[in-house]
XYZ file of C-alpha atoms in Angstrom:
695
model
C 0.069 -0.303 -0.206
C 1.151 3.137 -0.862
C 1.844 6.171 0.956
C -0.689 9.258 0.126
C 1.207 12.997 -0.633
C 0.214 13.886 2.870
C 1.075 10.825 4.974
C 4.722 10.972 3.047
C 5.044 14.083 4.203
C 4.069 13.569 8.118
C 6.417 10.759 7.754
C 9.223 12.107 6.210
C 9.419 15.113 8.975
C 9.562 12.220 11.968
C 12.065 10.489 9.680
C 14.142 14.030 9.317
C 13.278 14.879 12.961
C 14.845 11.428 14.423
C 18.015 10.745 11.806
C 19.453 14.193 12.459
C 18.509 14.324 16.135
C 21.610 13.957 17.973
C 20.219 12.055 20.941
C 19.925 8.559 21.182
C 17.206 7.032 19.729
C 17.083 4.135 22.518
C 18.972 1.716 24.121
C 20.430 1.011 27.723
C 24.120 1.081 28.519
C 26.156 -1.626 26.157
C 29.166 -1.845 29.073
C 30.725 -4.838 29.422
C 31.113 -4.625 33.070
C 27.996 -3.859 35.770
C 25.026 -4.811 32.753
C 21.954 -6.069 33.543
C 22.248 -10.422 32.003
C 19.480 -10.286 29.705
C 18.865 -6.661 28.073
C 22.135 -6.016 28.351
C 23.584 -9.583 26.535
C 21.029 -9.014 23.574
C 21.797 -5.671 23.385
C 25.429 -5.959 23.052
C 24.888 -8.740 20.564
C 22.435 -6.388 18.375
C 25.090 -3.339 18.415
C 27.675 -6.248 17.450
C 25.859 -7.332 14.695
C 25.121 -3.320 13.170
C 28.430 -2.638 13.140
C 30.398 -5.500 11.931
C 27.629 -6.462 9.351
C 25.402 -5.319 6.903
C 22.391 -5.822 9.230
C 21.405 -8.818 11.244
C 19.239 -11.217 9.491
C 16.268 -13.610 10.773
C 18.047 -15.651 13.651
C 21.320 -13.603 13.978
C 20.858 -12.557 17.157
C 19.751 -15.755 19.109
C 22.884 -17.635 17.385
C 25.713 -14.686 18.150
C 23.844 -14.621 22.052
C 24.403 -18.536 22.181
C 28.177 -18.410 20.582
C 29.080 -15.470 22.726
C 29.573 -11.883 21.286
C 33.408 -11.987 22.029
C 33.943 -15.127 20.271
C 31.766 -14.218 17.592
C 34.121 -11.026 16.655
C 37.288 -13.169 17.171
C 35.636 -15.674 14.601
C 34.709 -12.684 11.961
C 38.156 -11.320 12.635
C 39.398 -14.329 10.902
C 37.262 -15.113 7.950
C 39.222 -17.663 6.322
C 38.117 -19.840 8.763
C 34.628 -18.592 8.502
C 32.900 -21.002 5.778
C 31.187 -19.272 2.736
C 30.039 -22.031 -0.253
C 26.834 -21.201 -0.176
C 27.580 -17.475 -1.332
C 30.247 -19.020 -3.340
C 27.432 -20.802 -5.347
C 25.135 -17.157 -5.945
C 28.252 -15.347 -7.366
C 29.281 -18.047 -9.253
C 27.132 -16.849 -12.940
C 29.118 -13.655 -12.551
C 31.785 -14.780 -14.657
C 34.209 -11.855 -15.084
C 34.895 -12.480 -11.359
C 37.249 -14.473 -12.221
C 38.612 -13.466 -15.093
C 41.912 -10.951 -15.343
C 42.448 -8.038 -16.596
C 43.285 -9.170 -19.520
C 40.336 -11.580 -20.226
C 37.849 -8.697 -19.515
C 40.226 -6.436 -22.054
C 39.523 -9.552 -25.044
C 35.904 -10.813 -24.048
C 34.323 -7.323 -23.784
C 36.365 -4.631 -26.325
C 36.524 -0.899 -24.645
C 36.480 1.463 -27.916
C 39.959 1.796 -27.905
C 40.842 -1.708 -28.942
C 37.996 -1.744 -31.366
C 39.599 1.626 -32.762
C 42.808 -0.653 -33.262
C 40.870 -2.861 -35.346
C 39.766 -0.219 -37.401
C 42.834 0.841 -37.915
C 44.444 -2.579 -38.916
C 46.356 -3.268 -35.664
C 44.619 -5.612 -34.231
C 42.892 -8.675 -36.011
C 38.731 -9.827 -35.577
C 38.276 -12.455 -33.364
C 37.139 -15.932 -34.915
C 35.159 -16.896 -31.628
C 31.247 -16.451 -33.102
C 29.935 -14.405 -29.719
C 33.342 -12.632 -29.755
C 33.434 -11.723 -33.423
C 29.457 -10.873 -33.019
C 30.367 -8.150 -30.476
C 33.901 -7.005 -31.852
C 31.335 -6.579 -34.875
C 28.370 -4.816 -33.666
C 30.920 -2.265 -31.991
C 33.129 -1.726 -34.788
C 29.990 -0.946 -36.613
C 28.779 1.605 -33.955
C 32.862 3.578 -34.661
C 32.383 3.560 -38.291
C 29.148 5.131 -38.380
C 29.909 7.516 -35.561
C 32.701 8.522 -37.597
C 30.813 9.088 -40.769
C 28.336 11.051 -39.238
C 31.100 13.401 -37.470
C 32.812 13.374 -41.080
C 29.176 14.497 -42.984
C 28.434 17.012 -39.780
C 32.068 18.186 -41.082
C 31.825 18.613 -44.305
C 28.516 20.364 -44.235
C 29.297 23.122 -41.844
C 32.295 24.094 -44.567
C 31.524 26.697 -47.157
C 30.570 24.940 -50.757
C 31.781 26.731 -54.019
C 28.694 27.364 -56.295
C 28.621 26.996 -59.414
C 29.962 30.201 -60.786
C 33.349 29.350 -59.252
C 33.821 25.983 -60.962
C 33.626 27.919 -64.050
C 34.268 31.596 -64.070
C 32.834 33.437 -66.898
C 35.239 34.563 -69.200
C 34.995 38.472 -68.445
C 37.190 41.398 -70.496
C 38.439 42.480 -66.949
C 39.782 38.531 -65.984
C 43.357 38.268 -65.727
C 44.029 35.550 -68.883
C 43.804 31.782 -66.751
C 39.897 32.590 -65.993
C 41.209 34.098 -62.050
C 38.223 36.145 -60.979
C 38.110 39.970 -59.578
C 38.986 40.859 -56.162
C 34.436 41.720 -56.496
C 33.582 38.530 -58.184
C 35.963 36.720 -55.953
C 34.443 37.906 -52.458
C 31.425 37.647 -53.457
C 31.562 33.660 -53.178
C 33.629 33.613 -50.375
C 30.677 34.882 -48.497
C 27.870 32.872 -50.065
C 26.176 30.817 -47.650
C 27.097 27.097 -48.195
C 24.989 24.707 -49.767
C 22.611 23.035 -47.446
C 23.292 19.248 -47.090
C 20.638 16.845 -48.428
C 17.409 16.222 -46.949
C 15.615 13.437 -47.544
C 12.400 13.738 -48.715
C 8.995 12.289 -47.283
C 9.282 9.359 -49.852
C 12.668 8.786 -49.081
C 12.346 8.752 -44.956
C 8.976 6.481 -45.990
C 10.786 3.906 -47.741
C 13.431 3.677 -45.315
C 11.473 3.601 -42.673
C 9.229 0.917 -44.492
C 12.717 -0.934 -45.206
C 13.592 -0.567 -41.035
C 9.988 -1.813 -40.109
C 10.336 -4.890 -42.628
C 13.564 -5.815 -40.470
C 12.118 -5.553 -37.786
C 8.960 -7.827 -38.629
C 11.433 -10.436 -39.866
C 13.001 -10.431 -36.106
C 9.935 -10.589 -34.796
C 11.387 -9.420 -31.348
C 7.954 -9.177 -29.144
C 8.161 -12.846 -29.699
C 11.646 -13.854 -29.187
C 11.147 -13.697 -25.206
C 8.973 -16.751 -25.661
C 11.080 -19.026 -27.097
C 13.469 -21.698 -25.485
C 16.623 -19.511 -24.384
C 19.197 -21.655 -26.298
C 16.832 -21.245 -29.045
C 16.470 -17.700 -29.005
C 20.314 -17.159 -28.411
C 20.979 -18.702 -31.517
C 18.531 -17.050 -33.309
C 20.025 -13.547 -32.549
C 23.833 -15.336 -33.061
C 22.339 -16.642 -37.076
C 21.470 -12.860 -37.694
C 22.975 -10.800 -40.385
C 24.634 -7.655 -39.136
C 21.964 -5.293 -39.565
C 19.250 -7.400 -37.643
C 21.882 -7.639 -35.101
C 22.740 -4.048 -35.077
C 18.379 -3.341 -34.929
C 18.597 -6.377 -32.100
C 20.919 -4.446 -29.755
C 19.047 -1.265 -30.258
C 16.028 -3.079 -29.023
C 17.219 -4.512 -25.614
C 18.658 -0.647 -25.021
C 15.548 0.833 -26.335
C 12.374 -1.008 -25.975
C 12.633 -3.038 -22.756
C 13.118 -6.603 -23.929
C 16.295 -6.977 -22.110
C 15.464 -8.612 -18.592
C 12.818 -10.660 -20.784
C 15.236 -12.209 -23.439
C 17.923 -12.784 -21.081
C 15.425 -15.029 -18.582
C 17.373 -18.158 -18.538
C 20.250 -17.781 -20.645
C 23.537 -19.323 -19.231
C 25.712 -16.875 -18.024
C 28.521 -16.830 -21.013
C 25.356 -16.428 -23.303
C 23.452 -13.595 -20.915
C 27.288 -11.882 -21.247
C 27.519 -11.686 -24.797
C 23.844 -10.408 -25.319
C 24.543 -7.437 -22.984
C 27.386 -6.532 -24.412
C 25.906 -5.769 -27.552
C 25.125 -2.160 -26.428
C 28.363 -1.698 -23.446
C 30.928 -4.212 -23.534
C 32.878 -2.966 -20.738
C 30.022 -2.076 -19.067
C 29.025 -6.385 -18.577
C 32.255 -6.687 -16.041
C 31.494 -2.987 -13.735
C 27.942 -4.393 -13.766
C 28.542 -8.099 -13.021
C 31.028 -6.332 -9.835
C 28.654 -4.118 -8.379
C 25.932 -6.818 -8.432
C 28.241 -8.963 -6.756
C 28.901 -6.656 -4.153
C 25.090 -6.570 -3.095
C 24.969 -10.186 -3.242
C 27.961 -10.262 -0.530
C 26.568 -8.002 1.366
C 23.714 -9.717 1.910
C 24.759 -13.105 1.881
C 28.113 -13.578 2.846
C 29.012 -14.870 6.151
C 32.410 -13.492 6.515
C 30.471 -9.666 7.072
C 33.317 -8.226 8.873
C 35.919 -9.206 5.973
C 33.046 -7.417 3.317
C 32.945 -4.797 5.799
C 36.351 -3.899 5.386
C 36.442 -4.235 2.038
C 34.016 -2.115 1.396
C 35.842 0.322 3.702
C 38.869 -0.484 1.898
C 37.168 0.367 -2.073
C 36.101 3.852 -0.325
C 39.417 4.647 1.359
C 41.683 3.771 -1.680
C 38.943 5.181 -4.226
C 39.010 4.351 -7.857
C 36.277 5.613 -10.550
C 34.519 2.195 -12.499
C 33.939 5.169 -15.864
C 36.828 6.497 -15.995
C 37.909 4.985 -19.436
C 39.846 1.783 -18.446
C 39.487 1.651 -15.214
C 35.931 -0.383 -16.183
C 38.446 -3.537 -17.052
C 40.713 -3.029 -14.396
C 38.630 -2.457 -11.604
C 37.208 -6.014 -10.594
C 40.927 -7.174 -10.163
C 41.298 -4.235 -7.959
C 38.860 -5.641 -5.416
C 39.397 -9.171 -5.999
C 43.045 -9.335 -5.959
C 44.234 -5.582 -4.243
C 42.061 -5.298 -1.864
C 39.874 -8.102 -0.599
C 43.582 -10.200 0.392
C 44.557 -7.145 2.810
C 41.158 -5.936 4.015
C 42.700 -7.646 7.541
C 45.686 -7.421 7.035
C 48.866 -5.088 6.666
C 48.120 -1.500 6.054
C 51.865 -1.631 4.111
C 51.480 -4.017 2.248
C 48.437 -3.097 0.893
C 49.457 0.396 0.338
C 52.251 -1.548 -1.758
C 49.223 -3.119 -3.820
C 47.120 -0.240 -4.216
C 50.178 1.959 -5.434
C 51.443 -0.969 -8.095
C 47.641 -1.635 -8.766
C 46.714 -0.559 -12.782
C 43.359 0.673 -11.607
C 45.445 3.077 -9.086
C 47.957 3.749 -12.066
C 45.624 4.717 -14.706
C 42.332 6.457 -12.308
C 45.161 9.335 -10.987
C 47.420 9.208 -14.256
C 50.575 8.127 -13.260
C 51.164 5.906 -15.425
C 51.783 8.423 -17.361
C 53.951 10.166 -15.354
C 57.333 11.272 -16.845
C 60.187 12.871 -14.586
C 61.324 16.225 -16.046
C 65.285 15.199 -16.920
C 63.880 11.103 -17.656
C 65.676 9.874 -20.358
C 62.423 9.843 -22.441
C 61.404 13.450 -21.216
C 65.099 14.391 -22.533
C 64.477 12.328 -26.189
C 67.153 10.094 -25.235
C 67.242 6.777 -27.448
C 66.807 3.813 -25.422
C 70.755 2.636 -27.284
C 72.177 5.986 -27.969
C 75.008 5.563 -31.111
C 78.162 7.192 -30.885
C 76.629 10.116 -33.509
C 74.097 10.657 -31.040
C 73.442 14.194 -29.605
C 70.814 15.966 -27.172
C 68.488 18.670 -28.798
C 69.025 21.994 -28.173
C 66.639 23.056 -25.404
C 66.214 19.615 -24.389
C 66.193 20.223 -21.068
C 63.406 23.174 -21.824
C 60.926 20.627 -22.622
C 57.798 20.438 -20.615
C 58.298 17.752 -17.574
C 55.158 15.445 -18.084
C 55.001 14.751 -14.618
C 51.630 14.234 -13.010
C 51.441 14.943 -9.272
C 48.435 13.780 -8.654
C 48.996 10.123 -7.339
C 51.517 12.091 -4.905
C 49.106 14.417 -3.735
C 46.275 11.784 -3.152
C 48.880 8.981 -1.486
C 49.760 11.968 1.137
C 46.909 13.110 1.696
C 44.270 10.810 1.076
C 46.148 7.109 1.565
C 48.133 7.995 4.186
C 49.654 11.009 6.500
C 46.284 12.835 5.842
C 45.513 16.849 5.310
C 47.070 17.548 8.384
C 49.836 15.145 7.887
C 52.548 17.966 7.777
C 53.812 17.841 4.122
C 53.805 20.721 2.010
C 53.477 21.464 -2.079
C 57.435 20.257 -2.174
C 56.582 17.129 -0.872
C 53.922 16.247 -3.194
C 56.299 17.105 -6.300
C 58.543 15.058 -4.921
C 56.393 12.521 -3.598
C 55.489 12.696 -7.808
C 59.699 12.054 -8.912
C 59.818 9.468 -7.001
C 56.585 7.948 -8.953
C 57.974 8.089 -12.094
C 58.153 5.170 -14.075
C 55.295 3.095 -12.230
C 53.732 2.534 -15.160
C 51.280 0.112 -17.399
C 52.545 -2.784 -19.598
C 49.853 -2.323 -22.674
C 47.003 -0.266 -20.822
C 44.111 -0.877 -22.748
C 45.036 -5.098 -23.248
C 44.512 -5.321 -19.390
C 48.095 -5.652 -18.806
C 50.014 -5.441 -15.130
C 52.209 -3.311 -13.366
C 55.382 -1.825 -15.005
C 58.281 -0.083 -13.940
C 59.697 2.328 -16.854
C 63.281 3.536 -16.027
C 63.138 5.733 -19.149
C 60.593 7.593 -17.471
C 62.092 7.491 -13.969
C 63.074 11.443 -12.669
C 66.956 10.565 -11.780
C 68.932 11.776 -8.707
C 67.678 11.939 -4.574
C 64.282 12.936 -3.625
C 64.107 14.796 -0.188
C 60.089 13.837 1.033
C 58.813 14.943 4.553
C 62.639 15.717 5.521
C 63.797 12.432 4.497
C 66.197 12.043 1.933
C 65.653 9.123 -0.708
C 68.164 7.690 -2.706
C 68.408 7.209 -6.940
C 67.375 3.494 -6.614
C 64.766 3.011 -9.393
C 61.637 1.375 -8.756
C 62.974 0.838 -5.032
C 62.744 4.399 -4.056
C 58.669 4.177 -4.314
C 59.045 1.189 -2.263
C 61.339 3.230 0.102
C 58.660 5.954 0.271
C 56.139 3.796 0.774
C 57.588 2.143 3.902
C 58.285 4.923 5.425
C 54.871 6.995 4.964
C 52.968 3.238 6.358
C 54.377 3.814 9.271
C 54.281 7.620 10.285
C 52.466 8.414 13.430
C 50.047 10.892 11.423
C 49.383 7.762 9.180
C 48.519 5.603 11.727
C 46.310 8.316 13.745
C 44.582 9.164 10.306
C 43.562 5.178 9.632
C 42.601 4.769 13.265
C 40.337 7.802 13.253
C 38.727 6.701 9.824
C 38.442 3.369 11.210
C 36.510 4.639 14.354
C 34.026 6.391 12.200
C 33.411 3.374 10.287
C 32.392 1.593 14.240
C 31.716 4.035 16.298
C 30.648 7.391 15.799
C 31.380 10.680 13.132
C 33.049 11.871 16.102
C 35.011 9.460 17.516
C 36.425 9.738 20.723
C 40.813 10.951 21.003
C 41.309 9.094 23.445
C 39.967 5.782 21.571
C 41.476 6.669 18.004
C 45.120 7.477 20.155
C 44.796 3.592 21.711
C 44.389 2.486 18.242
C 47.544 4.785 16.469
C 49.482 3.309 19.440
C 48.395 -0.396 18.035
C 48.877 0.399 14.714
C 52.577 1.294 15.534
C 53.290 -1.366 17.698
C 51.979 -3.859 15.601
C 53.116 -2.238 12.310
C 50.437 -1.516 10.663
C 48.240 -4.916 11.721
C 44.394 -3.886 10.774
C 43.495 -6.762 12.272
C 44.999 -6.007 16.030
C 44.237 -2.642 15.571
C 40.395 -3.526 15.477
C 40.891 -5.391 18.306
C 41.562 -2.497 20.192
C 38.554 -1.164 18.884
C 36.239 -3.908 19.047
C 37.775 -4.131 22.979
C 37.356 -0.679 23.498
C 34.733 0.998 26.558
C 34.266 3.590 23.913
C 32.580 0.760 21.563
C 30.337 -0.734 24.017
C 29.226 3.123 25.445
C 25.460 3.617 25.317
C 26.001 6.526 23.189
C 27.030 4.193 20.048
C 24.211 2.395 20.085
C 22.471 3.662 16.563
C 23.990 6.638 16.322
C 25.687 5.953 13.051
C 23.458 7.159 9.955
C 23.253 3.933 7.435
C 24.908 5.355 3.800
C 22.443 3.822 0.871
C 24.290 1.044 0.214
C 24.105 -0.278 4.373
C 20.601 0.581 4.405
C 19.464 -1.346 1.210
C 21.802 -4.171 2.187
C 19.997 -4.534 5.508
C 16.789 -4.167 4.372
C 17.658 -7.042 2.683
C 19.094 -9.180 5.575
C 16.503 -8.299 8.009
C 13.389 -9.163 5.593
C 15.061 -12.574 4.194
C 15.082 -11.767 0.534
C 15.975 -13.903 -2.039
C 17.860 -11.749 -4.874
C 17.102 -13.395 -8.276
C 18.572 -10.365 -9.992
C 20.905 -7.718 -7.971
C 20.872 -5.441 -10.756
C 17.576 -3.800 -10.336
C 19.384 -3.266 -6.364
C 21.974 -1.467 -8.149
C 20.101 0.958 -9.475
C 18.113 1.589 -6.692
C 21.625 2.356 -4.847
C 21.876 4.463 -8.423
C 19.350 6.601 -7.751
C 19.745 6.877 -3.741
C 23.215 9.236 -4.765
C 25.572 6.272 -3.982
C 26.169 4.429 -7.441
C 28.395 1.088 -6.962
C 32.224 2.355 -7.348
C 30.581 5.234 -8.746
C 32.312 8.122 -6.590
C 34.263 10.561 -9.056
C 36.709 12.034 -7.232
C 38.948 10.416 -4.746
C 37.949 11.151 -1.597
C 35.292 8.752 -2.397
C 31.796 8.181 -0.455
C 31.487 9.835 3.182
C 30.725 7.700 6.229
C 28.561 10.521 7.875
C 25.028 11.079 8.393
C 25.222 15.412 7.134
C 25.894 13.678 3.427
C 22.919 11.245 3.401
C 20.658 12.619 5.670
C 18.123 15.360 3.886
C 14.310 15.193 2.644
C 14.874 13.893 -0.476
C 17.201 11.128 0.573
C 14.834 9.652 2.930
C 11.889 9.759 1.204
C 14.229 7.694 -1.568
C 14.728 5.570 1.041
C 10.561 5.314 2.311
C 9.944 4.902 -1.046
C 12.111 1.936 -1.582
C 11.228 0.496 1.787
C 7.921 0.439 0.551
C 8.591 -1.395 -2.924
C 10.359 -3.614 -1.437
C 8.233 -4.555 1.583
C 4.865 -5.136 -1.110
C 6.994 -7.299 -3.723
C 7.901 -4.050 -6.602
C 11.471 -4.597 -7.053
C 12.124 -6.369 -9.521
C 14.293 -9.722 -9.222
C 13.900 -10.001 -5.518
C 11.432 -11.925 -3.501
C 9.893 -11.267 -0.365
C 7.819 -12.766 2.044
C 6.144 -9.886 4.236
C 3.567 -12.614 5.736
C 5.860 -15.123 7.290
C 7.267 -12.603 9.692
C 3.743 -11.680 11.627
C 3.903 -15.479 11.077
C 7.291 -16.123 13.278
C 5.524 -15.169 16.054
C 2.336 -15.313 17.941
C -0.615 -15.108 15.402
C -1.507 -11.126 15.418
C -5.674 -10.629 15.835
C -5.150 -7.489 14.444
C -3.133 -4.968 12.568
C -1.527 -3.306 15.869
C -1.091 -7.147 17.596
C 1.168 -7.407 14.099
C 2.939 -3.734 14.388
C 4.617 -5.282 17.237
C 5.173 -8.659 15.798
C 6.962 -6.995 13.203
C 8.781 -4.470 15.447
C 10.505 -7.443 16.816
C 11.640 -9.358 14.084
C 12.946 -6.579 11.736
C 13.535 -4.175 14.094
C 15.346 -6.721 17.172
C 16.139 -3.574 19.041
C 12.140 -2.361 19.103
C 11.322 0.995 17.813
C 10.425 4.398 20.158
C 7.288 5.289 21.286
C 7.064 8.450 19.010
C 7.463 5.666 16.320
C 5.458 3.098 16.919
C 2.743 5.733 17.438
C 2.844 7.060 13.881
C 3.008 3.802 12.267
C -0.134 3.139 14.481
C -2.415 6.330 13.214
C -0.737 5.059 8.911
C -2.266 2.112 9.949
C -5.538 3.426 11.873
C -6.254 5.901 9.282
C -6.971 3.575 6.391
C -8.701 1.258 8.923
C -13.145 0.994 8.483
C -15.091 3.438 9.984
C -18.116 2.511 12.464
C -21.738 4.040 11.546
C -20.344 6.956 14.639
C -17.354 7.545 12.193
C -15.153 6.119 14.799
C -12.215 3.992 13.623
C -11.937 0.570 14.593
C -9.248 -1.487 15.037
C -7.430 -2.800 11.758
C -7.324 -6.256 10.622
C -4.162 -8.177 10.624
C -4.528 -9.542 7.120
C -2.800 -7.804 4.261
C -1.627 -5.222 6.317
C 1.280 -6.813 7.020
C 3.761 -5.176 3.831
C 2.747 -1.327 4.462
C 3.620 -2.427 8.227
C 6.963 -3.516 7.031
C 7.685 -0.840 4.950
C 7.053 1.569 7.233
C 9.302 -0.119 10.259
C 12.200 -0.551 7.408
C 11.785 3.276 6.831
C 11.573 4.143 10.374
C 14.572 6.263 12.124
C 15.772 3.353 13.707
C 16.348 1.530 11.538
C 18.137 3.993 9.338
C 20.034 4.460 12.270
C 22.870 1.475 13.397
């Protein structure tokens, strides 16, 4: 049951006030000492679930209480000991998750690859499926170039017939040259208009197109068995494949057509419109599936934390083919390891090198910048003024390394340090980036001579200079404090206690950047369990969507619509363009429009209106005593969906929403709303409640 506009407005006011309120919404002291045995144990377990996971699922609270909160936290800190086979089965159809960047580039070509085929530098693949993908992209590229050439040609002045055949004149010089007046008249003449299709030509073109669409019978294709409809597409001539691909993009047939196809078949069809997008879309789907279904929840939370800390923008060119390997091979293996190992892995990652343009950075006095050939012969001489050439030095990575990755903007570095750091990493590049190549150190691009960063002198040693600087920065007290602060902001509050951050930083330095040890210090601190931290963090859109799916026990058949929901909420996965990534603070995500989007999502989810997601809201009411009316059902659903309960204000507001729809007696007094049919509405209102918005 969707909310009316007036009801939405009233409910939204409640949401805004509650989410922005600084005071604690609900809860009892969580302290590890002097706690009331039953209530406090449950609240501690719920608090741990809300902070170390993407939200509790049905049964999680009881399971953790039976195991013991401390033992469960220790288990989450060692994800390698947790069986996650069920998740792996869900990820199996997403083939690109297991591909190297080179394999993604070969199967889902970037425009650069297609351009190389057009220029004769590459051959078309012989595999029928890949050949079809390449052929469609090549045709589109050729069509775009033809349209640009036609537009450019139409914009040029066209010579008139007089210019082609100037009349003979007594004043004209021999050879037919025109006098100045005549010449000026021709030059100022308007260009000839491009050919305009006549009505008959347009009608004929449309008839041809309609005939091809009729031959395709696109609307009937989805009714065929999956393999049969796929083979029919493979057998189409190119002009029909182009029309078919356009219909998938514009006609809304994509979902229907791809239902039931094998993974490779589905990827091939989707690649007809946006080949590199297949990999990034599958990566986004996997992120949601991991957040919802993984048993290794802390590992998923920390992978999300680091992918945001070391942000890479998916839509920056070749990063679309590099991002899968970046998360799988760089971020995830080090999510709970040593910070220095993670820092080095990101510095050498092609995704980071491309995103921050370091792969093109060249030292001003490097051999390549000076034009020195790889093997100068005895007759080679330096070019004049070679040292005055533009340096080609790019400072993007040097700046973000200091400001965002390690010591922070307050870390005590200067612009000189940024420039010197950039020189250190000259030559850190990518081998054949368009083909998904890996890290390569190119000595000819590297700036010679010593460098000094933050008072530390680095002697010339090529690639080793970068490794030395990364080691230096990873072990700086400023880095220890900055990383500890960001972790505390993620797990404790937007403005965490300085004493806690200091203790975490001390552990960071003592344990040489061991992330697991730093988190252990955090999770065993009194500040983490303080009553003021309970439901003190506003969920990001990802956390809200994932926790809604987990709380309801939703079954996800297709995660793509959910990724679109996140984009609508302002958080497209892997879509943060600036190096800062997405904010973890409430101020970024709390606004009337943002909260309305969340409420709309909650109501759509509860009412089964999100494609690809199955939800049985009635089973939540059935998990407790039978509800005689909607009020009783509300109490039951509060327990099942919002384990920590809701405030009286929220309870009364939802009750008012329910009662407003209840039948009225002859004396106009509202009767109790019936339970039957109210499950979805109540569930949606609870998912949109202030208490559920916080963790």
